[in-house]
Amino acid sequence: MLDGSAASTYTCDVAPSPLLTATALTVRFPEPLTFRGLIGRRAPPRTVLEGVDLTLGPGEIVGVLGANGGGKSTLLRVLAGLVAPTIGAVEWGPSVSAPALGVADERSFHWRLTVAENLRYFAALQGAAPAAVPEALARVGVLDKADVPVRICSSGMRARLGLARALLRAPPVLLLDEVERGLDAEGRTRLTAVLAEYANRGRAVLLATHDPAMAPSMTRALVLRGGRLVFDGAPAAAFEASSAGAPT
Amino acid sequence: MSLRLARATLRRDFLEAATYKTYAVSRLIGLAGLLFSAWFVARTFAGHEPPGLSASGGYFGFLIIGVSLSDMAWALFAGPADRVRQAQLTGTLEAELASPVPVLPWLLAQGLFPLIGAALRALLGATVALALADRLPDADRLPGLMLACALTLLALWPVGLLGGALTLLLKRADPIGRGLHAASMLLAGVAYPVDVLPARLQDLAVALPTTHALTALREALFGVPAAGPLLALAAFAAVGWMLTPFAVRALDRAARRRGALVQY
């Protein structure tokens, strides 16, 4: 159902098992080796996530908020498997083989190729059926741009393409990193519709964002500050906490 | 590596190369330039060649095989690392590795296009050069030649995979592939026979897979094929393919721990 209505209409008689349980996620990156580090003491590792606990149930659309450098993107990348946590563990529910990471980063495409060629390549990487390509393009409203090289697409188009790439495999869990950035009104409506559809089908989305306009699409929201989880609750309160200084 | 992944990556690289209108022409011009240079260098030394080289098709044949293998060795040694670095710089690496495909098949697929390109250039260059020099091998040498080529591929490719995985971690340097290629240019018998090297350097040359690959290819083309170089290549391949998957997995794990896949 792609009607863009409220997200949380998924119901279940028995308590559903979570799609994701993350426990005490801590990420420390070693500082790059410098000449000074070679002859003296190396700088201590930089902590970017500290003891983050998180569960994600079926039908949940969870916002991840926080100032720049708060650890939002790192959290998504840990869950996507791109970063291994220094401490802690990520456990996926039995129905989740692998989550999909959606990024609006314009540089994450092969610019010399067309929109469809890019998605065909990523579909092969993800093990998605070739038929998923036109379907995903249609869902984000860029099917008519399939033969346009990515290098001449607008940033909004590329943001839609980032979302389409995440949808190729129809994964049970979507990890979206600021995909609403650069989207026009129609693009946002489509994003909202995708989120609602995910909730209605008992899947889940973790959405890192700075945009309060996304709050109505969320079932709850987290606030990260300095890599620590400082708030977990209602989206409207989370946006307030994020902008004003979260309660601890 | 799944066939679909290999096909999709080859298609991606081909389409990307095809958007550069002069790509194929510039590669052909480069190849022609190389052939002419080799021809004139060989003419410079005509009549002064060491006696051993006549069995290698004269100095021209010797040099053409050396240069062709050197191009192939570069594609095998440095191809995956170059592709990884390119993906880091253009920003596609994170999106590609966020997919469920394991790193080893992904690295294998990354190296295919440069490898096929180098193989076609080597085949074309060597065929044209040997035809001009009237030294084309008889058809009955083809099975031996194909065996030498296959073993060369198997012996050299693990080095490139290791270099690619190292680039994931270090983000810039690929000391393995580039170092081995530089050592091969110096010691393996690309432009001059290994015999002219001092004894200690000859001992070092034996430790390079490219030395055995060049010997095997030249023997398969012009001389009496011997089992020694082929067995050495098989040994390099066996050790390489046994160790590389473990090493690539370890480097991949280290890269994910250090955040190297998301911070270029």
mmCIF file of N, CA, C and O in Angstrom, chain A residues 90-178:
data_model
loop_
_atom_site.group_PDB
_atom_site.id
_atom_site.type_symbol
_atom_site.label_atom_id
_atom_site.label_comp_id
_atom_site.label_asym_id
_atom_site.label_seq_id
_atom_site.Cartn_x
_atom_site.Cartn_y
_atom_site.Cartn_z
ATOM 1 N N VAL A 90 25.609 -7.188 17.480
ATOM 2 C CA VAL A 90 24.376 -6.931 16.743
ATOM 3 C C VAL A 90 23.762 -8.292 16.424
ATOM 4 O O VAL A 90 24.428 -9.166 15.878
ATOM 5 N N GLU A 91 22.510 -8.453 16.803
ATOM 6 C CA GLU A 91 21.836 -9.729 16.541
ATOM 7 C C GLU A 91 20.614 -9.464 15.686
ATOM 8 O O GLU A 91 19.776 -8.620 16.041
ATOM 9 N N TRP A 92 20.506 -10.177 14.586
ATOM 10 C CA TRP A 92 19.371 -9.987 13.690
ATOM 11 C C TRP A 92 18.333 -11.066 13.936
ATOM 12 O O TRP A 92 18.664 -12.187 14.305
ATOM 13 N N GLY A 93 17.075 -10.730 13.742
ATOM 14 C CA GLY A 93 15.999 -11.702 13.847
ATOM 15 C C GLY A 93 16.118 -12.761 12.764
ATOM 16 O O GLY A 93 16.844 -12.562 11.784
ATOM 17 N N PRO A 94 15.412 -13.876 12.936
ATOM 18 C CA PRO A 94 15.554 -14.981 11.981
ATOM 19 C C PRO A 94 15.128 -14.622 10.554
ATOM 20 O O PRO A 94 15.597 -15.229 9.590
ATOM 21 N N SER A 95 14.279 -13.604 10.409
ATOM 22 C CA SER A 95 13.808 -13.272 9.049
ATOM 23 C C SER A 95 14.738 -12.300 8.326
ATOM 24 O O SER A 95 14.538 -11.977 7.167
ATOM 25 N N VAL A 96 15.772 -11.830 9.021
ATOM 26 C CA VAL A 96 16.647 -10.813 8.420
ATOM 27 C C VAL A 96 17.951 -11.462 7.967
ATOM 28 O O VAL A 96 18.766 -11.866 8.788
ATOM 29 N N SER A 97 18.153 -11.566 6.656
ATOM 30 C CA SER A 97 19.429 -12.118 6.172
ATOM 31 C C SER A 97 20.488 -11.025 6.179
ATOM 32 O O SER A 97 21.611 -11.229 6.605
ATOM 33 N N ALA A 98 20.122 -9.851 5.708
ATOM 34 C CA ALA A 98 21.041 -8.705 5.736
ATOM 35 C C ALA A 98 20.216 -7.450 5.552
ATOM 36 O O ALA A 98 19.284 -7.443 4.751
ATOM 37 N N PRO A 99 20.536 -6.388 6.279
ATOM 38 C CA PRO A 99 19.792 -5.138 6.080
ATOM 39 C C PRO A 99 20.304 -4.434 4.833
ATOM 40 O O PRO A 99 21.327 -4.819 4.269
ATOM 41 N N ALA A 100 19.601 -3.420 4.386
ATOM 42 C CA ALA A 100 20.100 -2.633 3.256
ATOM 43 C C ALA A 100 20.357 -1.223 3.739
ATOM 44 O O ALA A 100 19.574 -0.662 4.513
ATOM 45 N N LEU A 101 21.456 -0.661 3.290
ATOM 46 C CA LEU A 101 21.827 0.698 3.677
ATOM 47 C C LEU A 101 21.494 1.636 2.524
ATOM 48 O O LEU A 101 21.959 1.437 1.404
ATOM 49 N N GLY A 102 20.682 2.634 2.793
ATOM 50 C CA GLY A 102 20.365 3.638 1.788
ATOM 51 C C GLY A 102 21.070 4.926 2.131
ATOM 52 O O GLY A 102 20.915 5.446 3.229
ATOM 53 N N VAL A 103 21.897 5.411 1.208
ATOM 54 C CA VAL A 103 22.609 6.661 1.459
ATOM 55 C C VAL A 103 22.309 7.645 0.337
ATOM 56 O O VAL A 103 22.129 7.250 -0.816
ATOM 57 N N ALA A 104 22.242 8.920 0.709
ATOM 58 C CA ALA A 104 21.979 9.937 -0.304
ATOM 59 C C ALA A 104 23.278 10.499 -0.851
ATOM 60 O O ALA A 104 23.263 11.436 -1.631
ATOM 61 N N ASP A 105 24.407 9.937 -0.419
ATOM 62 C CA ASP A 105 25.707 10.439 -0.861
ATOM 63 C C ASP A 105 25.785 10.392 -2.386
ATOM 64 O O ASP A 105 25.712 9.333 -2.994
ATOM 65 N N GLU A 106 25.949 11.565 -2.959
ATOM 66 C CA GLU A 106 25.953 11.667 -4.419
ATOM 67 C C GLU A 106 27.108 10.893 -5.046
ATOM 68 O O GLU A 106 27.046 10.495 -6.196
ATOM 69 N N ARG A 107 28.152 10.716 -4.259
ATOM 70 C CA ARG A 107 29.351 10.090 -4.831
ATOM 71 C C ARG A 107 29.260 8.568 -4.819
ATOM 72 O O ARG A 107 30.180 7.896 -5.260
ATOM 73 N N SER A 108 28.164 8.032 -4.309
ATOM 74 C CA SER A 108 28.130 6.576 -4.162
ATOM 75 C C SER A 108 27.634 5.870 -5.411
ATOM 76 O O SER A 108 27.289 4.695 -5.360
ATOM 77 N N PHE A 109 27.606 6.580 -6.532
ATOM 78 C CA PHE A 109 27.179 5.967 -7.799
ATOM 79 C C PHE A 109 28.301 6.048 -8.829
ATOM 80 O O PHE A 109 29.202 6.871 -8.698
ATOM 81 N N HIS A 110 28.174 5.207 -9.839
ATOM 82 C CA HIS A 110 29.122 5.267 -10.952
ATOM 83 C C HIS A 110 28.610 6.339 -11.909
ATOM 84 O O HIS A 110 27.645 6.118 -12.633
ATOM 85 N N TRP A 111 29.256 7.466 -11.875
ATOM 86 C CA TRP A 111 28.727 8.653 -12.551
ATOM 87 C C TRP A 111 28.691 8.518 -14.066
ATOM 88 O O TRP A 111 27.902 9.181 -14.721
ATOM 89 N N ARG A 112 29.567 7.709 -14.648
ATOM 90 C CA ARG A 112 29.584 7.611 -16.117
ATOM 91 C C ARG A 112 28.458 6.724 -16.622
ATOM 92 O O ARG A 112 28.161 6.723 -17.805
ATOM 93 N N LEU A 113 27.863 5.925 -15.732
ATOM 94 C CA LEU A 113 26.795 5.008 -16.150
ATOM 95 C C LEU A 113 25.432 5.672 -15.987
ATOM 96 O O LEU A 113 25.285 6.648 -15.265
ATOM 97 N N THR A 114 24.440 5.075 -16.651
ATOM 98 C CA THR A 114 23.092 5.622 -16.526
ATOM 99 C C THR A 114 22.471 5.158 -15.207
ATOM 100 O O THR A 114 23.014 4.283 -14.517
ATOM 101 N N VAL A 115 21.317 5.741 -14.921
ATOM 102 C CA VAL A 115 20.571 5.396 -13.708
ATOM 103 C C VAL A 115 20.284 3.887 -13.680
ATOM 104 O O VAL A 115 20.547 3.200 -12.682
ATOM 105 N N ALA A 116 19.771 3.357 -14.793
ATOM 106 C CA ALA A 116 19.405 1.927 -14.833
ATOM 107 C C ALA A 116 20.644 1.037 -14.777
ATOM 108 O O ALA A 116 20.637 -0.001 -14.099
ATOM 109 N N GLU A 117 21.717 1.445 -15.475
ATOM 110 C CA GLU A 117 22.949 0.632 -15.443
ATOM 111 C C GLU A 117 23.507 0.548 -14.030
ATOM 112 O O GLU A 117 23.973 -0.503 -13.595
ATOM 113 N N ASN A 118 23.457 1.670 -13.316
ATOM 114 C CA ASN A 118 23.902 1.664 -11.918
ATOM 115 C C ASN A 118 23.091 0.678 -11.095
ATOM 116 O O ASN A 118 23.647 -0.159 -10.383
ATOM 117 N N LEU A 119 21.779 0.776 -11.209
ATOM 118 C CA LEU A 119 20.945 -0.098 -10.371
ATOM 119 C C LEU A 119 21.067 -1.562 -10.787
ATOM 120 O O LEU A 119 20.997 -2.455 -9.948
ATOM 121 N N ARG A 120 21.275 -1.799 -12.086
ATOM 122 C CA ARG A 120 21.465 -3.203 -12.522
ATOM 123 C C ARG A 120 22.718 -3.785 -11.885
ATOM 124 O O ARG A 120 22.755 -4.930 -11.457
ATOM 125 N N TYR A 121 23.771 -2.965 -11.824
ATOM 126 C CA TYR A 121 25.015 -3.429 -11.201
ATOM 127 C C TYR A 121 24.799 -3.705 -9.712
ATOM 128 O O TYR A 121 25.188 -4.756 -9.195
ATOM 129 N N PHE A 122 24.154 -2.762 -9.021
ATOM 130 C CA PHE A 122 23.946 -2.960 -7.582
ATOM 131 C C PHE A 122 22.965 -4.101 -7.315
ATOM 132 O O PHE A 122 23.082 -4.790 -6.298
ATOM 133 N N ALA A 123 22.026 -4.322 -8.235
ATOM 134 C CA ALA A 123 21.108 -5.458 -8.070
ATOM 135 C C ALA A 123 21.887 -6.771 -8.124
ATOM 136 O O ALA A 123 21.634 -7.705 -7.344
ATOM 137 N N ALA A 124 22.868 -6.832 -9.044
ATOM 138 C CA ALA A 124 23.694 -8.047 -9.136
ATOM 139 C C ALA A 124 24.514 -8.227 -7.863
ATOM 140 O O ALA A 124 24.662 -9.341 -7.358
ATOM 141 N N LEU A 125 25.051 -7.121 -7.338
ATOM 142 C CA LEU A 125 25.835 -7.202 -6.090
ATOM 143 C C LEU A 125 24.972 -7.690 -4.929
ATOM 144 O O LEU A 125 25.427 -8.450 -4.080
ATOM 145 N N GLN A 126 23.740 -7.230 -4.899
ATOM 146 C CA GLN A 126 22.867 -7.552 -3.770
ATOM 147 C C GLN A 126 22.121 -8.865 -3.956
ATOM 148 O O GLN A 126 21.416 -9.301 -3.054
ATOM 149 N N GLY A 127 22.243 -9.453 -5.154
ATOM 150 C CA GLY A 127 21.511 -10.692 -5.417
ATOM 151 C C GLY A 127 20.032 -10.450 -5.646
ATOM 152 O O GLY A 127 19.208 -11.351 -5.460
ATOM 153 N N ALA A 128 19.671 -9.231 -6.061
ATOM 154 C CA ALA A 128 18.269 -8.925 -6.358
ATOM 155 C C ALA A 128 17.960 -9.293 -7.809
ATOM 156 O O ALA A 128 18.847 -9.281 -8.661
ATOM 157 N N ALA A 129 16.707 -9.601 -8.070
ATOM 158 C CA ALA A 129 16.315 -9.963 -9.439
ATOM 159 C C ALA A 129 16.414 -8.738 -10.341
ATOM 160 O O ALA A 129 16.150 -7.614 -9.892
ATOM 161 N N PRO A 130 16.791 -8.924 -11.621
ATOM 162 C CA PRO A 130 16.875 -7.776 -12.537
ATOM 163 C C PRO A 130 15.542 -7.024 -12.644
ATOM 164 O O PRO A 130 15.524 -5.809 -12.845
ATOM 165 N N ALA A 131 14.441 -7.741 -12.465
ATOM 166 C CA ALA A 131 13.125 -7.090 -12.564
ATOM 167 C C ALA A 131 12.911 -6.078 -11.437
ATOM 168 O O ALA A 131 12.026 -5.216 -11.533
ATOM 169 N N ALA A 132 13.731 -6.199 -10.373
ATOM 170 C CA ALA A 132 13.578 -5.266 -9.248
ATOM 171 C C ALA A 132 14.021 -3.858 -9.630
ATOM 172 O O ALA A 132 13.632 -2.888 -8.968
ATOM 173 N N VAL A 133 14.826 -3.738 -10.688
ATOM 174 C CA VAL A 133 15.369 -2.414 -11.053
ATOM 175 C C VAL A 133 14.265 -1.454 -11.509
ATOM 176 O O VAL A 133 14.098 -0.386 -10.907
ATOM 177 N N PRO A 134 13.492 -1.807 -12.556
ATOM 178 C CA PRO A 134 12.434 -0.861 -12.950
ATOM 179 C C PRO A 134 11.404 -0.644 -11.841
ATOM 180 O O PRO A 134 10.882 0.467 -11.680
ATOM 181 N N GLU A 135 11.167 -1.692 -11.056
ATOM 182 C CA GLU A 135 10.200 -1.581 -9.958
ATOM 183 C C GLU A 135 10.663 -0.534 -8.935
ATOM 184 O O GLU A 135 9.891 0.332 -8.519
ATOM 185 N N ALA A 136 11.960 -0.636 -8.548
ATOM 186 C CA ALA A 136 12.494 0.313 -7.561
ATOM 187 C C ALA A 136 12.521 1.730 -8.136
ATOM 188 O O ALA A 136 12.215 2.695 -7.425
ATOM 189 N N LEU A 137 12.873 1.849 -9.416
ATOM 190 C CA LEU A 137 12.904 3.182 -10.037
ATOM 191 C C LEU A 137 11.509 3.791 -10.077
ATOM 192 O O LEU A 137 11.329 4.993 -9.841
ATOM 193 N N ALA A 138 10.523 2.945 -10.360
ATOM 194 C CA ALA A 138 9.142 3.441 -10.404
ATOM 195 C C ALA A 138 8.686 3.896 -9.020
ATOM 196 O O ALA A 138 7.995 4.909 -8.891
ATOM 197 N N ARG A 139 9.098 3.180 -7.988
ATOM 198 C CA ARG A 139 8.646 3.532 -6.635
ATOM 199 C C ARG A 139 9.173 4.885 -6.187
ATOM 200 O O ARG A 139 8.545 5.571 -5.402
ATOM 201 N N VAL A 140 10.356 5.252 -6.677
ATOM 202 C CA VAL A 140 10.879 6.566 -6.275
ATOM 203 C C VAL A 140 10.661 7.620 -7.361
ATOM 204 O O VAL A 140 11.121 8.756 -7.224
ATOM 205 N N GLY A 141 9.955 7.216 -8.441
ATOM 206 C CA GLY A 141 9.550 8.193 -9.452
ATOM 207 C C GLY A 141 10.635 8.622 -10.409
ATOM 208 O O GLY A 141 10.607 9.757 -10.890
ATOM 209 N N VAL A 142 11.586 7.740 -10.701
ATOM 210 C CA VAL A 142 12.624 8.112 -11.682
ATOM 211 C C VAL A 142 12.718 7.108 -12.830
ATOM 212 O O VAL A 142 13.732 7.045 -13.511
ATOM 213 N N LEU A 143 11.645 6.348 -13.055
ATOM 214 C CA LEU A 143 11.688 5.354 -14.134
ATOM 215 C C LEU A 143 11.919 6.028 -15.493
ATOM 216 O O LEU A 143 12.615 5.488 -16.353
ATOM 217 N N ASP A 144 11.366 7.223 -15.660
ATOM 218 C CA ASP A 144 11.547 7.920 -16.937
ATOM 219 C C ASP A 144 12.966 8.463 -17.099
ATOM 220 O O ASP A 144 13.337 8.936 -18.170
ATOM 221 N N LYS A 145 13.768 8.389 -16.046
ATOM 222 C CA LYS A 145 15.170 8.855 -16.133
ATOM 223 C C LYS A 145 16.137 7.669 -16.200
ATOM 224 O O LYS A 145 17.336 7.850 -16.007
ATOM 225 N N ALA A 146 15.606 6.499 -16.490
ATOM 226 C CA ALA A 146 16.430 5.285 -16.435
ATOM 227 C C ALA A 146 17.668 5.368 -17.339
ATOM 228 O O ALA A 146 18.724 4.838 -16.999
ATOM 229 N N ASP A 147 17.529 6.034 -18.496
ATOM 230 C CA ASP A 147 18.646 6.061 -19.449
ATOM 231 C C ASP A 147 19.503 7.327 -19.344
ATOM 232 O O ASP A 147 20.331 7.597 -20.218
ATOM 233 N N VAL A 148 19.299 8.076 -18.289
ATOM 234 C CA VAL A 148 20.071 9.315 -18.105
ATOM 235 C C VAL A 148 21.341 8.997 -17.314
ATOM 236 O O VAL A 148 21.278 8.312 -16.290
ATOM 237 N N PRO A 149 22.512 9.460 -17.790
ATOM 238 C CA PRO A 149 23.733 9.235 -16.993
ATOM 239 C C PRO A 149 23.619 9.905 -15.620
ATOM 240 O O PRO A 149 23.103 11.019 -15.533
ATOM 241 N N VAL A 150 24.106 9.237 -14.607
ATOM 242 C CA VAL A 150 23.988 9.766 -13.239
ATOM 243 C C VAL A 150 24.679 11.116 -13.120
ATOM 244 O O VAL A 150 24.242 11.981 -12.357
ATOM 245 N N ARG A 151 25.749 11.328 -13.918
ATOM 246 C CA ARG A 151 26.510 12.578 -13.772
ATOM 247 C C ARG A 151 25.682 13.806 -14.134
ATOM 248 O O ARG A 151 26.028 14.915 -13.725
ATOM 249 N N ILE A 152 24.602 13.630 -14.914
ATOM 250 C CA ILE A 152 23.800 14.826 -15.233
ATOM 251 C C ILE A 152 22.470 14.825 -14.474
ATOM 252 O O ILE A 152 21.606 15.643 -14.762
ATOM 253 N N CYS A 153 22.318 13.924 -13.522
ATOM 254 C CA CYS A 153 21.130 13.937 -12.658
ATOM 255 C C CYS A 153 21.291 15.042 -11.602
ATOM 256 O O CYS A 153 22.401 15.327 -11.175
ATOM 257 N N SER A 154 20.172 15.608 -11.171
ATOM 258 C CA SER A 154 20.219 16.586 -10.080
ATOM 259 C C SER A 154 20.498 15.855 -8.766
ATOM 260 O O SER A 154 20.364 14.627 -8.689
ATOM 261 N N SER A 155 20.858 16.621 -7.738
ATOM 262 C CA SER A 155 21.151 15.964 -6.455
ATOM 263 C C SER A 155 19.896 15.314 -5.883
ATOM 264 O O SER A 155 19.963 14.279 -5.229
ATOM 265 N N GLY A 156 18.734 15.913 -6.150
ATOM 266 C CA GLY A 156 17.486 15.311 -5.697
ATOM 267 C C GLY A 156 17.236 13.962 -6.369
ATOM 268 O O GLY A 156 16.775 13.004 -5.731
ATOM 269 N N MET A 157 17.543 13.899 -7.669
ATOM 270 C CA MET A 157 17.383 12.636 -8.406
ATOM 271 C C MET A 157 18.305 11.563 -7.828
ATOM 272 O O MET A 157 17.943 10.401 -7.689
ATOM 273 N N ARG A 158 19.518 11.997 -7.508
ATOM 274 C CA ARG A 158 20.476 11.030 -6.969
ATOM 275 C C ARG A 158 20.057 10.569 -5.576
ATOM 276 O O ARG A 158 20.295 9.435 -5.193
ATOM 277 N N ALA A 159 19.401 11.468 -4.834
ATOM 278 C CA ALA A 159 18.881 11.060 -3.517
ATOM 279 C C ALA A 159 17.802 9.992 -3.705
ATOM 280 O O ALA A 159 17.751 9.003 -2.971
ATOM 281 N N ARG A 160 16.932 10.195 -4.702
ATOM 282 C CA ARG A 160 15.901 9.190 -4.980
ATOM 283 C C ARG A 160 16.545 7.871 -5.400
ATOM 284 O O ARG A 160 16.089 6.788 -5.046
ATOM 285 N N LEU A 161 17.611 8.012 -6.170
ATOM 286 C CA LEU A 161 18.312 6.812 -6.641
ATOM 287 C C LEU A 161 18.929 6.042 -5.463
ATOM 288 O O LEU A 161 18.944 4.809 -5.452
ATOM 289 N N GLY A 162 19.407 6.797 -4.468
ATOM 290 C CA GLY A 162 19.943 6.157 -3.260
ATOM 291 C C GLY A 162 18.872 5.347 -2.554
ATOM 292 O O GLY A 162 19.126 4.239 -2.067
ATOM 293 N N LEU A 163 17.669 5.884 -2.530
ATOM 294 C CA LEU A 163 16.555 5.165 -1.908
ATOM 295 C C LEU A 163 16.182 3.941 -2.753
ATOM 296 O O LEU A 163 15.961 2.845 -2.210
ATOM 297 N N ALA A 164 16.156 4.129 -4.078
ATOM 298 C CA ALA A 164 15.805 3.002 -4.967
ATOM 299 C C ALA A 164 16.791 1.861 -4.796
ATOM 300 O O ALA A 164 16.408 0.684 -4.766
ATOM 301 N N ARG A 165 18.061 2.188 -4.655
ATOM 302 C CA ARG A 165 19.085 1.148 -4.488
ATOM 303 C C ARG A 165 18.849 0.359 -3.198
ATOM 304 O O ARG A 165 19.004 -0.852 -3.176
ATOM 305 N N ALA A 166 18.432 1.070 -2.150
ATOM 306 C CA ALA A 166 18.178 0.382 -0.876
ATOM 307 C C ALA A 166 16.953 -0.532 -0.970
ATOM 308 O O ALA A 166 16.849 -1.504 -0.228
ATOM 309 N N LEU A 167 16.044 -0.207 -1.896
ATOM 310 C CA LEU A 167 14.801 -0.984 -1.983
ATOM 311 C C LEU A 167 14.919 -2.206 -2.888
ATOM 312 O O LEU A 167 13.999 -3.027 -2.939
ATOM 313 N N LEU A 168 16.039 -2.331 -3.604
ATOM 314 C CA LEU A 168 16.162 -3.376 -4.625
ATOM 315 C C LEU A 168 15.839 -4.772 -4.093
ATOM 316 O O LEU A 168 15.161 -5.558 -4.743
ATOM 317 N N ARG A 169 16.345 -5.064 -2.914
ATOM 318 C CA ARG A 169 16.231 -6.423 -2.373
ATOM 319 C C ARG A 169 15.019 -6.558 -1.445
ATOM 320 O O ARG A 169 14.802 -7.611 -0.877
ATOM 321 N N ALA A 170 14.272 -5.470 -1.293
ATOM 322 C CA ALA A 170 13.150 -5.437 -0.349
ATOM 323 C C ALA A 170 13.559 -6.067 0.979
ATOM 324 O O ALA A 170 12.939 -7.016 1.453
ATOM 325 N N PRO A 171 14.609 -5.516 1.622
ATOM 326 C CA PRO A 171 15.115 -6.145 2.844
ATOM 327 C C PRO A 171 14.157 -5.922 4.018
ATOM 328 O O PRO A 171 13.429 -4.916 4.022
ATOM 329 N N PRO A 172 14.130 -6.807 4.996
ATOM 330 C CA PRO A 172 13.242 -6.625 6.150
ATOM 331 C C PRO A 172 13.594 -5.391 6.978
ATOM 332 O O PRO A 172 12.741 -4.847 7.656
ATOM 333 N N VAL A 173 14.856 -4.975 6.932
ATOM 334 C CA VAL A 173 15.256 -3.773 7.672
ATOM 335 C C VAL A 173 15.960 -2.806 6.718
ATOM 336 O O VAL A 173 16.899 -3.186 6.016
ATOM 337 N N LEU A 174 15.479 -1.577 6.706
ATOM 338 C CA LEU A 174 16.104 -0.533 5.887
ATOM 339 C C LEU A 174 16.857 0.427 6.793
ATOM 340 O O LEU A 174 16.324 0.857 7.826
ATOM 341 N N LEU A 175 18.091 0.723 6.428
ATOM 342 C CA LEU A 175 18.874 1.702 7.181
ATOM 343 C C LEU A 175 19.065 2.910 6.259
ATOM 344 O O LEU A 175 19.745 2.793 5.241
ATOM 345 N N LEU A 176 18.440 4.005 6.562
ATOM 346 C CA LEU A 176 18.478 5.161 5.664
ATOM 347 C C LEU A 176 19.232 6.314 6.315
ATOM 348 O O LEU A 176 18.882 6.756 7.412
ATOM 349 N N ASP A 177 20.259 6.777 5.622
ATOM 350 C CA ASP A 177 21.098 7.836 6.174
ATOM 351 C C ASP A 177 20.808 9.152 5.448
ATOM 352 O O ASP A 177 21.353 9.402 4.371
ATOM 353 N N GLU A 178 19.967 9.949 6.027
ATOM 354 C CA GLU A 178 19.618 11.280 5.500
ATOM 355 C C GLU A 178 19.208 11.222 4.034
ATOM 356 O O GLU A 178 19.621 12.072 3.240
#
